[in-house]
Each structure stands twice: as C-alpha cells, then as structure tokens.
PDB file of C-alpha atoms in Angstrom:
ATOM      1  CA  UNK A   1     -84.465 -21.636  72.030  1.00  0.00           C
ATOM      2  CA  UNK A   2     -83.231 -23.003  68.998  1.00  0.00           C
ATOM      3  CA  UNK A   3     -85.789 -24.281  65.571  1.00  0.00           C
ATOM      4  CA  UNK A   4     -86.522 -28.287  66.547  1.00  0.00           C
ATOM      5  CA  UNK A   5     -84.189 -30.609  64.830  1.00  0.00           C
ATOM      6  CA  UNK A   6     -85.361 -33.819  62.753  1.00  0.00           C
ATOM      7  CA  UNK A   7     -84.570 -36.727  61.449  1.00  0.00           C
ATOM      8  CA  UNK A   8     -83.675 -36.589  58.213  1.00  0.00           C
ATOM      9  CA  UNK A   9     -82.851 -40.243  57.656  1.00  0.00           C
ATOM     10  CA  UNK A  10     -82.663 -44.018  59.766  1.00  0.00           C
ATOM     11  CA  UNK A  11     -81.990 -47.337  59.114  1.00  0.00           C
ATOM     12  CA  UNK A  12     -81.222 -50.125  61.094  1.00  0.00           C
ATOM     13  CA  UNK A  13     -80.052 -53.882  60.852  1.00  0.00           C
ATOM     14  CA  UNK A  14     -79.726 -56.954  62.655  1.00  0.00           C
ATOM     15  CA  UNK A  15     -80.585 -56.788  66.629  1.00  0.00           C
ATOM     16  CA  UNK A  16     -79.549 -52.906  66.533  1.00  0.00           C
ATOM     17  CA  UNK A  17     -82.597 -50.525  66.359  1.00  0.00           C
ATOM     18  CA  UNK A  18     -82.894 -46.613  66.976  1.00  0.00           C
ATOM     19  CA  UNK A  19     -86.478 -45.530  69.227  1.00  0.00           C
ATOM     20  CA  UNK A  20     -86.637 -41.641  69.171  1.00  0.00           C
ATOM     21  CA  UNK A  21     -89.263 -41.199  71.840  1.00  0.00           C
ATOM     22  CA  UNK A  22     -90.579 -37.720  72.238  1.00  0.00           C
ATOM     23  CA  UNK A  23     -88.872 -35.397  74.685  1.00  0.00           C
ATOM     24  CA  UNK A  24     -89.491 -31.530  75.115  1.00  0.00           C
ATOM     25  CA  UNK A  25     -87.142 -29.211  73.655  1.00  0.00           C
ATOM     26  CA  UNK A  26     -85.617 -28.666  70.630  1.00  0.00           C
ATOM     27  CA  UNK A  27     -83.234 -31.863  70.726  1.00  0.00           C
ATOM     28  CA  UNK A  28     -83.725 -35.108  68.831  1.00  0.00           C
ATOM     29  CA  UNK A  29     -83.374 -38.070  71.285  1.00  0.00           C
ATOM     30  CA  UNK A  30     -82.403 -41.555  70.098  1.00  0.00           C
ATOM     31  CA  UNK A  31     -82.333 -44.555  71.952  1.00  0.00           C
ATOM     32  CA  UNK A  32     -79.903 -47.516  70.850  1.00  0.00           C
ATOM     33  CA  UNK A  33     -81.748 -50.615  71.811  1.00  0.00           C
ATOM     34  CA  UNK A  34     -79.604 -54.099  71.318  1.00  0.00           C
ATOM     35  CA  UNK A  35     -82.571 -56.583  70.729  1.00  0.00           C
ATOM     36  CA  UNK A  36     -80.547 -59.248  71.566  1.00  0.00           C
ATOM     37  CA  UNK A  37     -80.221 -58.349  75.032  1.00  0.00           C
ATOM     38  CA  UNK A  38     -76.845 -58.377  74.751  1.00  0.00           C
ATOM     39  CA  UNK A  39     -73.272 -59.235  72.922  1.00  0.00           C
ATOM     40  CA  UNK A  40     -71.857 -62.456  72.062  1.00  0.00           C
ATOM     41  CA  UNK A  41     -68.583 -63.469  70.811  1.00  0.00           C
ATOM     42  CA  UNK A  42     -67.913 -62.650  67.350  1.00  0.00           C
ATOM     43  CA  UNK A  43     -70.783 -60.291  67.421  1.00  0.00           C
ATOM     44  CA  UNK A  44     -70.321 -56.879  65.456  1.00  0.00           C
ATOM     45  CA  UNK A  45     -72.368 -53.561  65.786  1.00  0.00           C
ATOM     46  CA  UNK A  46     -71.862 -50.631  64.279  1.00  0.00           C
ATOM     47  CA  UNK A  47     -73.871 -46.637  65.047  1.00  0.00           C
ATOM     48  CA  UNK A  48     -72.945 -44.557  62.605  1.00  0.00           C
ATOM     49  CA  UNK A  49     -74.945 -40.441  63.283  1.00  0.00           C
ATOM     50  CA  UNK A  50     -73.857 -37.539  61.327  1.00  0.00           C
ATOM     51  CA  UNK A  51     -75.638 -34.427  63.499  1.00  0.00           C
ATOM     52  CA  UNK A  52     -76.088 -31.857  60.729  1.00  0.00           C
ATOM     53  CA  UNK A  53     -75.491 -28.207  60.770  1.00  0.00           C
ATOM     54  CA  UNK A  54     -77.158 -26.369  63.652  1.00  0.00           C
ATOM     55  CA  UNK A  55     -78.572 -29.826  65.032  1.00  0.00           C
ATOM     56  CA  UNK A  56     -79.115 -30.622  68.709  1.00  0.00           C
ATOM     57  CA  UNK A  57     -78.708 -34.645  69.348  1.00  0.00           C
ATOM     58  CA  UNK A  58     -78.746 -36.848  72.627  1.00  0.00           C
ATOM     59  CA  UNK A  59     -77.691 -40.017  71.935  1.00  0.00           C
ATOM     60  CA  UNK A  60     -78.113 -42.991  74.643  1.00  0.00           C
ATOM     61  CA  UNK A  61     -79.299 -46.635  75.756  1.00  0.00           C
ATOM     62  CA  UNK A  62     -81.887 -47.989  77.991  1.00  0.00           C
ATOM     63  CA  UNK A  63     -79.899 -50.138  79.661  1.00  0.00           C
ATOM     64  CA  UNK A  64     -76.298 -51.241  80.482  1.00  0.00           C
ATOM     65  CA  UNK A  65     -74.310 -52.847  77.375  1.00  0.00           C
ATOM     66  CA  UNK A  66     -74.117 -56.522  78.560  1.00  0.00           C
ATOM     67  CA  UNK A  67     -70.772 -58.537  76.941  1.00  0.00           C
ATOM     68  CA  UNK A  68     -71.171 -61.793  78.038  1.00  0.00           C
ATOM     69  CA  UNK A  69     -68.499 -65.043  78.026  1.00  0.00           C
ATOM     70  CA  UNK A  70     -67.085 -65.414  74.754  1.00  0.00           C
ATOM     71  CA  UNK A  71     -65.508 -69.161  73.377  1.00  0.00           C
ATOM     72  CA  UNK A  72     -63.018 -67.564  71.851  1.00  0.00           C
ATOM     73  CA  UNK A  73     -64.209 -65.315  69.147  1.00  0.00           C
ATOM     74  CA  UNK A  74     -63.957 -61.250  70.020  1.00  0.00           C
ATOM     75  CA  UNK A  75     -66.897 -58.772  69.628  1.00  0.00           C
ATOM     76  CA  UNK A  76     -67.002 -55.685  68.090  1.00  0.00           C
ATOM     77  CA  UNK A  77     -68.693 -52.469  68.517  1.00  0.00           C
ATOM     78  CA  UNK A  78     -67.843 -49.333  65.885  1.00  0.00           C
ATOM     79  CA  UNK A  79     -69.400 -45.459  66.900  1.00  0.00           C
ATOM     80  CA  UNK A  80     -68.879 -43.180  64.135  1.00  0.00           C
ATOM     81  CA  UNK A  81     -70.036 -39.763  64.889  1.00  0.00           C
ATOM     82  CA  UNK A  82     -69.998 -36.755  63.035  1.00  0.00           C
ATOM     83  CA  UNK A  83     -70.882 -33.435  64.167  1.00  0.00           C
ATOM     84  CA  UNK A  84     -71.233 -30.469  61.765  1.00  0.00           C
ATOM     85  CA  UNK A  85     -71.034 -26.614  62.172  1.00  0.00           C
ATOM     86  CA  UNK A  86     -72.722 -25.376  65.292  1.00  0.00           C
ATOM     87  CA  UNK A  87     -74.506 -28.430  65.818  1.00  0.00           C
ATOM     88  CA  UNK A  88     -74.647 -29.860  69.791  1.00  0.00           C
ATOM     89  CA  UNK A  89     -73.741 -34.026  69.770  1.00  0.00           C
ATOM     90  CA  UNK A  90     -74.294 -35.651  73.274  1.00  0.00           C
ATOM     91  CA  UNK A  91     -73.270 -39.596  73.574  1.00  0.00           C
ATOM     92  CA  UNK A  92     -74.542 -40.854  76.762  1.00  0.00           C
ATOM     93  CA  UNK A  93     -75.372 -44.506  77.099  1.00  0.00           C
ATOM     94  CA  UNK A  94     -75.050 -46.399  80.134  1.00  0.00           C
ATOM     95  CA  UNK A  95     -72.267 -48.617  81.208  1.00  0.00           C
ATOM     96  CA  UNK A  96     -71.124 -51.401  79.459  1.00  0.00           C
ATOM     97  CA  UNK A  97     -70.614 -54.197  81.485  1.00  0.00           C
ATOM     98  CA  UNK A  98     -68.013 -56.657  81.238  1.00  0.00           C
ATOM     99  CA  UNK A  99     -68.631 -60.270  81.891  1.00  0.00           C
ATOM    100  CA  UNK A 100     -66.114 -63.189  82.798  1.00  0.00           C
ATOM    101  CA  UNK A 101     -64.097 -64.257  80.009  1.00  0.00           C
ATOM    102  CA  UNK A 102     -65.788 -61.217  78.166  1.00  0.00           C
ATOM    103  CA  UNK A 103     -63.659 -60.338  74.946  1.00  0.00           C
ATOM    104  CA  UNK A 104     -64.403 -56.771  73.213  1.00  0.00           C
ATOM    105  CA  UNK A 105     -62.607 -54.426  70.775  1.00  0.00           C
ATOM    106  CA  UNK A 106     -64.666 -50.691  71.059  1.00  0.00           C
ATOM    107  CA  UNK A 107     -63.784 -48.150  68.395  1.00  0.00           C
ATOM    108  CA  UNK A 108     -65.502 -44.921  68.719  1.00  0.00           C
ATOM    109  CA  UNK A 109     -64.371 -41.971  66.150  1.00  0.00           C
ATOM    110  CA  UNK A 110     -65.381 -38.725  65.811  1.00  0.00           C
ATOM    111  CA  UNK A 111     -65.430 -36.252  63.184  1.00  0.00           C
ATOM    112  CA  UNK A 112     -65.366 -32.624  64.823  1.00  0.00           C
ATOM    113  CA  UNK A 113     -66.392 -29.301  62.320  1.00  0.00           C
ATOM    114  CA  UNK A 114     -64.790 -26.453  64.038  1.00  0.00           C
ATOM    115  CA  UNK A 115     -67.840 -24.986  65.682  1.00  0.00           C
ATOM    116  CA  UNK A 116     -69.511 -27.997  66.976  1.00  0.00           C
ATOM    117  CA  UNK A 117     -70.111 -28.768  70.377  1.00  0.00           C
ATOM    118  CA  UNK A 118     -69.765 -32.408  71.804  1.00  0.00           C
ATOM    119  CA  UNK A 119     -69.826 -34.401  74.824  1.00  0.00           C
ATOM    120  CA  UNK A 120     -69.082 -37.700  75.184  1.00  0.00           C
ATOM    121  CA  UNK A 121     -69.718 -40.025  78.240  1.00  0.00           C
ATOM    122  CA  UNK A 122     -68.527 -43.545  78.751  1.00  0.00           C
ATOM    123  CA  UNK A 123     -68.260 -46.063  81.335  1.00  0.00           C
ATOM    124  CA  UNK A 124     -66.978 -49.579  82.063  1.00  0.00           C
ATOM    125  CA  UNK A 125     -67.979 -52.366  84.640  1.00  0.00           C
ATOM    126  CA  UNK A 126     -65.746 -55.241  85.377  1.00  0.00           C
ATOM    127  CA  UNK A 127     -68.703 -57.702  86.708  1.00  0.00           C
ATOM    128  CA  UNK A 128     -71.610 -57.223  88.532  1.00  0.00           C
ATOM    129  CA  UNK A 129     -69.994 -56.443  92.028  1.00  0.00           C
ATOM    130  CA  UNK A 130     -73.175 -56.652  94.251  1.00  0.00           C
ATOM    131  CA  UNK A 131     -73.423 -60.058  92.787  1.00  0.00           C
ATOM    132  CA  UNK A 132     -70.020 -61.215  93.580  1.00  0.00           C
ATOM    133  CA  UNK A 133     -69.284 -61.488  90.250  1.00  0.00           C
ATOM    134  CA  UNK A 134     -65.673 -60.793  89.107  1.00  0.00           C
ATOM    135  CA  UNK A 135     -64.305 -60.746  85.608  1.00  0.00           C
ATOM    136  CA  UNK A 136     -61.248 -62.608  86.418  1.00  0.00           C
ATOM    137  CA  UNK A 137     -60.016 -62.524  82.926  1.00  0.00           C
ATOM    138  CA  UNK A 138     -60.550 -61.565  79.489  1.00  0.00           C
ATOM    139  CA  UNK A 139     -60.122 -58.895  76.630  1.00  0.00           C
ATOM    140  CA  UNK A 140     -60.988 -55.647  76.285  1.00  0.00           C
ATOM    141  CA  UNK A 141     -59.523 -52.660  73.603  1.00  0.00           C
ATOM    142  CA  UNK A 142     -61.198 -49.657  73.608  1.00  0.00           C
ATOM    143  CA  UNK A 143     -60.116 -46.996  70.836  1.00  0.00           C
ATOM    144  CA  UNK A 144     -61.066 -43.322  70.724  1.00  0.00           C
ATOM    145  CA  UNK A 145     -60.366 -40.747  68.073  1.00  0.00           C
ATOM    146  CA  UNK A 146     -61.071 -37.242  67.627  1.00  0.00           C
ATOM    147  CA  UNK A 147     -60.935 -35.028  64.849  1.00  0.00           C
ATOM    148  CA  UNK A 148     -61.905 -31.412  64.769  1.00  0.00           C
ATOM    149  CA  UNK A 149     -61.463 -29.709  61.357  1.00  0.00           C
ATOM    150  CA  UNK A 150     -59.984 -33.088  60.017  1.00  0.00           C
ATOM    151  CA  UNK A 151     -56.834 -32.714  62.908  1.00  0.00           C
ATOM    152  CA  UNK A 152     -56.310 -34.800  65.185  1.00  0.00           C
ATOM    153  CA  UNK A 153     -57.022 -33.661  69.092  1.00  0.00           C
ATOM    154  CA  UNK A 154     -57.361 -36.409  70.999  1.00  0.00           C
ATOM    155  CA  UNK A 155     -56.631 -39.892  71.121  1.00  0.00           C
ATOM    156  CA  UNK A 156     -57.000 -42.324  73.760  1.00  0.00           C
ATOM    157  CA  UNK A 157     -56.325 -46.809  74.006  1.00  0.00           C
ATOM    158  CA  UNK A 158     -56.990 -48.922  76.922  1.00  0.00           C
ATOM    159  CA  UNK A 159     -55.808 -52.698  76.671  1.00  0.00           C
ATOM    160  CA  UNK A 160     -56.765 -55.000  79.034  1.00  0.00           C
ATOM    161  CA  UNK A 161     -55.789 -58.731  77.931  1.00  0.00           C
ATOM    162  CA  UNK A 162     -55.330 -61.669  79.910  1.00  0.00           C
ATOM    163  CA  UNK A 163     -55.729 -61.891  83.734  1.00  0.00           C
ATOM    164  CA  UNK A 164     -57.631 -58.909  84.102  1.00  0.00           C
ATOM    165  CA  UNK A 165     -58.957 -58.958  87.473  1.00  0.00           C
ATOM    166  CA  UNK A 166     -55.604 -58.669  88.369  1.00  0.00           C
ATOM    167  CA  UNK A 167     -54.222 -56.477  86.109  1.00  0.00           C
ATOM    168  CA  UNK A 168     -56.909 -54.077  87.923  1.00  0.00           C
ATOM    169  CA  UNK A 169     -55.329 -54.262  91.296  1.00  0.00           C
ATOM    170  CA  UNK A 170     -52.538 -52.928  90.050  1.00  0.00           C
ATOM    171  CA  UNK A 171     -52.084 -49.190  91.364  1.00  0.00           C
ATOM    172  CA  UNK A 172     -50.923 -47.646  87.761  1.00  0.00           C
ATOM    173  CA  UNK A 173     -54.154 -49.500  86.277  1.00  0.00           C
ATOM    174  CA  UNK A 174     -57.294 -49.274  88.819  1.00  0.00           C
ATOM    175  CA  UNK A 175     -55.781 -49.653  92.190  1.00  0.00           C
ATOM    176  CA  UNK A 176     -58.440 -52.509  92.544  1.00  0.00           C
ATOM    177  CA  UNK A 177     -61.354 -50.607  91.607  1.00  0.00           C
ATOM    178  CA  UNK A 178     -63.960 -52.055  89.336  1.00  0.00           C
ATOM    179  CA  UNK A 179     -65.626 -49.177  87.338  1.00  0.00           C
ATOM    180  CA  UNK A 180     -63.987 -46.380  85.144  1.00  0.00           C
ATOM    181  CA  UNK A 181     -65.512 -43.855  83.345  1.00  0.00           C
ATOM    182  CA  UNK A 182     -64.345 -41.172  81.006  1.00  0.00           C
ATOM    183  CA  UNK A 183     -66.160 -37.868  79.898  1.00  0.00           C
ATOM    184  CA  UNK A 184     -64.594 -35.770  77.064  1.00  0.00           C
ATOM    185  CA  UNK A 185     -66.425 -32.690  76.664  1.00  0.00           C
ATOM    186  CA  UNK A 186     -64.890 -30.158  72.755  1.00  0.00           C
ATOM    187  CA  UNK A 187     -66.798 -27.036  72.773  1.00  0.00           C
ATOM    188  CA  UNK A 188     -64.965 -23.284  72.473  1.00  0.00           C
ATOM    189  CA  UNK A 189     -66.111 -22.617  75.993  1.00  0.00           C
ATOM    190  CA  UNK A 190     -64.236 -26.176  77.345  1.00  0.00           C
ATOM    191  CA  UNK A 191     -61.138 -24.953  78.767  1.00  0.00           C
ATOM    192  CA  UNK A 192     -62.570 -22.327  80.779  1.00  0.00           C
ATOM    193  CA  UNK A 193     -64.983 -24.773  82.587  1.00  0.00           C
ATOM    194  CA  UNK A 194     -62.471 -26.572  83.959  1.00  0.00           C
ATOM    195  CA  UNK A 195     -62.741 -25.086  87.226  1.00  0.00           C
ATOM    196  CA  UNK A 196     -66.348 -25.879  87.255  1.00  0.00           C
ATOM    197  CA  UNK A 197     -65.868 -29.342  86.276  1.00  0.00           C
ATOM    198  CA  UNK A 198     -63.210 -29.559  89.383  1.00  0.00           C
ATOM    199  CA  UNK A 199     -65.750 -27.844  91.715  1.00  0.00           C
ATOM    200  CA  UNK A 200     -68.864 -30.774  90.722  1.00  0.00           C
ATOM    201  CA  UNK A 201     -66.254 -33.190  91.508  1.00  0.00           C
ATOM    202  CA  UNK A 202     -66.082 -32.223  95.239  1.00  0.00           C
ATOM    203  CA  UNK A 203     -67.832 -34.646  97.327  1.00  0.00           C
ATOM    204  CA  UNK A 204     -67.229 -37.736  95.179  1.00  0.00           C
ATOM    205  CA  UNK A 205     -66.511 -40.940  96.228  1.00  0.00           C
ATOM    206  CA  UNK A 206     -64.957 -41.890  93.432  1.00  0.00           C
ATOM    207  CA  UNK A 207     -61.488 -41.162  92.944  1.00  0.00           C
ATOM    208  CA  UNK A 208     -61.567 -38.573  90.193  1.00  0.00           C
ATOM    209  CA  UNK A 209     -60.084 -35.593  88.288  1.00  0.00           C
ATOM    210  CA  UNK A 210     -60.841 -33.132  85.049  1.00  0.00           C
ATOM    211  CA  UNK A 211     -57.985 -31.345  82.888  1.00  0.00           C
ATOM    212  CA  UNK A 212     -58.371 -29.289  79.793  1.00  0.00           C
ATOM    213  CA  UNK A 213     -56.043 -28.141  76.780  1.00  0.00           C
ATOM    214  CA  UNK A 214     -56.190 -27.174  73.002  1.00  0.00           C
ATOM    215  CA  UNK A 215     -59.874 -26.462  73.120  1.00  0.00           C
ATOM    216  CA  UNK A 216     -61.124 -29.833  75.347  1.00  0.00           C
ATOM    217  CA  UNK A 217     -62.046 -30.788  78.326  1.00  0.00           C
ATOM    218  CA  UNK A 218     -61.720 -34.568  79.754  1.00  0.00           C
ATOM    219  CA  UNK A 219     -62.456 -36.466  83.431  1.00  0.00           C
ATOM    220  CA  UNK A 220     -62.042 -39.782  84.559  1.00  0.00           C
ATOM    221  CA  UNK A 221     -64.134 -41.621  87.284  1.00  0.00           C
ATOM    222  CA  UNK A 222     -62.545 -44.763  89.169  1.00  0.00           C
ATOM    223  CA  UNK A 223     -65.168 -46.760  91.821  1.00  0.00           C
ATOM    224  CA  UNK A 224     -65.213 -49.873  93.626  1.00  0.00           C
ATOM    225  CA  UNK A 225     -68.332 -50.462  91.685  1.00  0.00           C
ATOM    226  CA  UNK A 226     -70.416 -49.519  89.152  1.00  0.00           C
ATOM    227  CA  UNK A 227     -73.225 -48.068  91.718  1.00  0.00           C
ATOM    228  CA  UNK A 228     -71.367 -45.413  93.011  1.00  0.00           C
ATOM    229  CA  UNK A 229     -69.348 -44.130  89.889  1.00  0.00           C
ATOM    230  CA  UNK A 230     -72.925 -43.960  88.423  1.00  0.00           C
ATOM    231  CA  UNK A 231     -74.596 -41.695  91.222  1.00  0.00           C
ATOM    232  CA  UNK A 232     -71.451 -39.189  90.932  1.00  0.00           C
ATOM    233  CA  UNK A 233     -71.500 -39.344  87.519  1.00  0.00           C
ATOM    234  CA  UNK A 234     -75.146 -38.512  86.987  1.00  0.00           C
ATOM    235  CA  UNK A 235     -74.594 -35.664  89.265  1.00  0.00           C
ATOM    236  CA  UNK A 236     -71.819 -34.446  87.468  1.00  0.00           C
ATOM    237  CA  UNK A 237     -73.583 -34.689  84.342  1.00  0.00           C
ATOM    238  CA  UNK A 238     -76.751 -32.917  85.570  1.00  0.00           C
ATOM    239  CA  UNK A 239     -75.240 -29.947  86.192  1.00  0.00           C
ATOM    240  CA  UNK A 240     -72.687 -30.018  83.772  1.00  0.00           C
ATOM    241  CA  UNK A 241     -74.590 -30.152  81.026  1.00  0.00           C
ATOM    242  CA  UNK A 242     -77.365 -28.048  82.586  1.00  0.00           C
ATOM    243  CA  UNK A 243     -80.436 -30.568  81.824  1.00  0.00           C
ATOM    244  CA  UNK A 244     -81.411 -33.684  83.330  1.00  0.00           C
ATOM    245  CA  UNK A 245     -80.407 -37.289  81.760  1.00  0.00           C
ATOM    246  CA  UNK A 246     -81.852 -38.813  79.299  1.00  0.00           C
ATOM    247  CA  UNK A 247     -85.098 -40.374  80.657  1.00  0.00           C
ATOM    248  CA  UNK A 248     -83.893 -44.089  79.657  1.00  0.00           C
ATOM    249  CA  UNK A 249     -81.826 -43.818  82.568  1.00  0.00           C
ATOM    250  CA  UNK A 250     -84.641 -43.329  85.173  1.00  0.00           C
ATOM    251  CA  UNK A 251     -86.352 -46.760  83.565  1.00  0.00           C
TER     252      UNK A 251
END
C-alpha cells in the first residue's frame, strides 16, 4: 500500500464546497457539495483538482446534480482535472438530473501526464421517471476533452436542443430510453481489460457496450430510467475498480 496522500491546498466559493470525510486507505476523498441544492439558470460552477505526483484521489457528490427549469438563461458547470505522473484520479459523482425546460452547457477537461491512471464516470437523467416526470424539452451540451502528455486522445459532444423528449425516442439517439451514462477509464493496463469490462456487462439490463484503443478504455450505459442504469453501473464499478463506491452513495 501506497504513503497516504494529502491535501496540499482548498478553496471554495459561492454555494460550491469540498467535505473530505475520512475513509481508510491511502486515498484522499472529496465530496462536492452544491449548497444550493441545486442549479439555476445562468448559474456557473467551476471544480478545478490537480492530483499531484504519486497521488491517489476519489472525487464524488452526495447526491444527484439537480438542473432545474431555466427562464431562459443557460447554466454552466466547468471540471478541470489534472492528473500528474503515477498519480490514480477517480471522478465519480452521481447523476445529474435533468429537469423540464432544464438548459446546461458541461465542460469537463482533462490534463493526462503519461503515467497517470484515471477513471471517469458520468451519468445523465432526463426527469424523474418514477415520478412521471418527463423533460419534454430543453438544452443540454456536454463537452469532454482529454489530453495525455499534452495530445489529444479523446474527445466526445452530445447536443441535445429543443424538443428533447423526442429527440430521445429517436433510435440513433436513445431509442426512448431516459438515462445514459459514460465511463472512460486511461491507464497502461486499459486496453487489455476490455474483455473484463465486456464480461461485468453480462447480465445488464441496460443496453450497453465497452471498446478500447490507443491506450483507453470507454462504455456507455442506456436505461429506461435512472434506477436501473444506476444498479448496473454500481456493479460494474465495484468490481471494476476493485473497491466499493464512495460511501456518499450509500447516504
């Protein structure tokens, strides 16, 4: 087992704060907790974490990401992440959820050294199903970009704009499911657990599916609700990773 990792330096602002409650191991844990209980239109957060050389970080949230009804005005939400040699970055906070007439733009970068390890695990909601909710139409942009060694491997957009509820019944876009999720796992070993990551998947109810190239490893989850692309998830997770979820996602 690795020397513990610290924190060498937080601030916050605004209704953002960081909780690092103690966990065993040699991992640093931090908790994003949006006082506000949510985001409103024209809202703007932004989590910056460089993980230093060597350090072992899970980052996550005690709760799903609430974007309510906006009047107009768009939210946004910036992750900058950067990862240095041989350090281990995990980003796992729970869903964001989408409300009617919701209207986001997510960027999320990351800034890869060579020998760093990272995992990355996101997921959307379009309304609360069980409650019969349905985001019938909105905006959403959600941007990702990774760098390893200042190149860049991986880049991924979604655009949703307009009627969305049925832009999501649309077989080349959700095929009427409700919940997505995407994991993107850069580590030297990632290409050779691909088979691995294929093998968790068996079982699912979610309509899923892993693929790896140029030293990454990425899946994608689609549900009929957030529910059950959450219990395959986890599962997937658990044993991926080898270690149990953060304990915010118990609460």
């Amino acid at each position: 087992m690795g020397a513990a990792t610290g924190v060498a330096d937080a601030a916050e602002d605004g209704a953002l704060r960081v909780r690092m409650p103690r966990v065993p191991g040699p991992a640093v844990e931090a908790v994003f907790v949006n006082t506000a209980g949510g985001v409103c239109s024209g809202d703007q957060f932004r989590i910056a974490v460089e993980a230093g050389a060597g350090a072992q970080v899970t980052l996550a949230t005690p709760a799903a990401e609430k974007i309510y009804r906006s009047d107009g005005s768009t939210a946004h939400i910036d992750v900058a992440l950067s990862v240095g040699a041989g350090a281990d970055l995990h980003w796992l906070p729970q869903e964001t959820l989408l409300f009617d007439q919701a209207r986001l733009v997510r960027r999320f970068a990351v800034d890869l050294d060579p020998q760093a390890r990272f995992l990355a695990f996101e997921a959307l909601a379009f309304g609360r199903v069980a409650r019969g909710e349905v985001m019938a139409s909105g905006h959403l942009e959600d941007h990702w970009h990774v760098r390893r060694g200042g190149g860049l491997i991986y880049a991924d957009a979604l655009r949703l704009s307009g009627p969305i509820a049925q832009l999501l019944q649309r077989p080349a876009i959700a095929a009427g499911n409700r919940a997505l999720a995407t994991l993107l796992y850069v580590a030297p070993d990632a290409e050779t657990r691909l088979d691995e990551a294929r093998g968790l998947m068996e079982g699912n109810r979610s309509e899923c599916g892993a693929s790896a190239w140029n030293g990454l490893l990425a899946a994608r989850w689609l549900a009929p609700d957030i529910e059950t692309l959450r219990r395959d998830a986890v599962a997937f997770l658990t044993a991926f990773r080898g270690a149990p979820m953060p304990r915010v996602w118990a609460l």
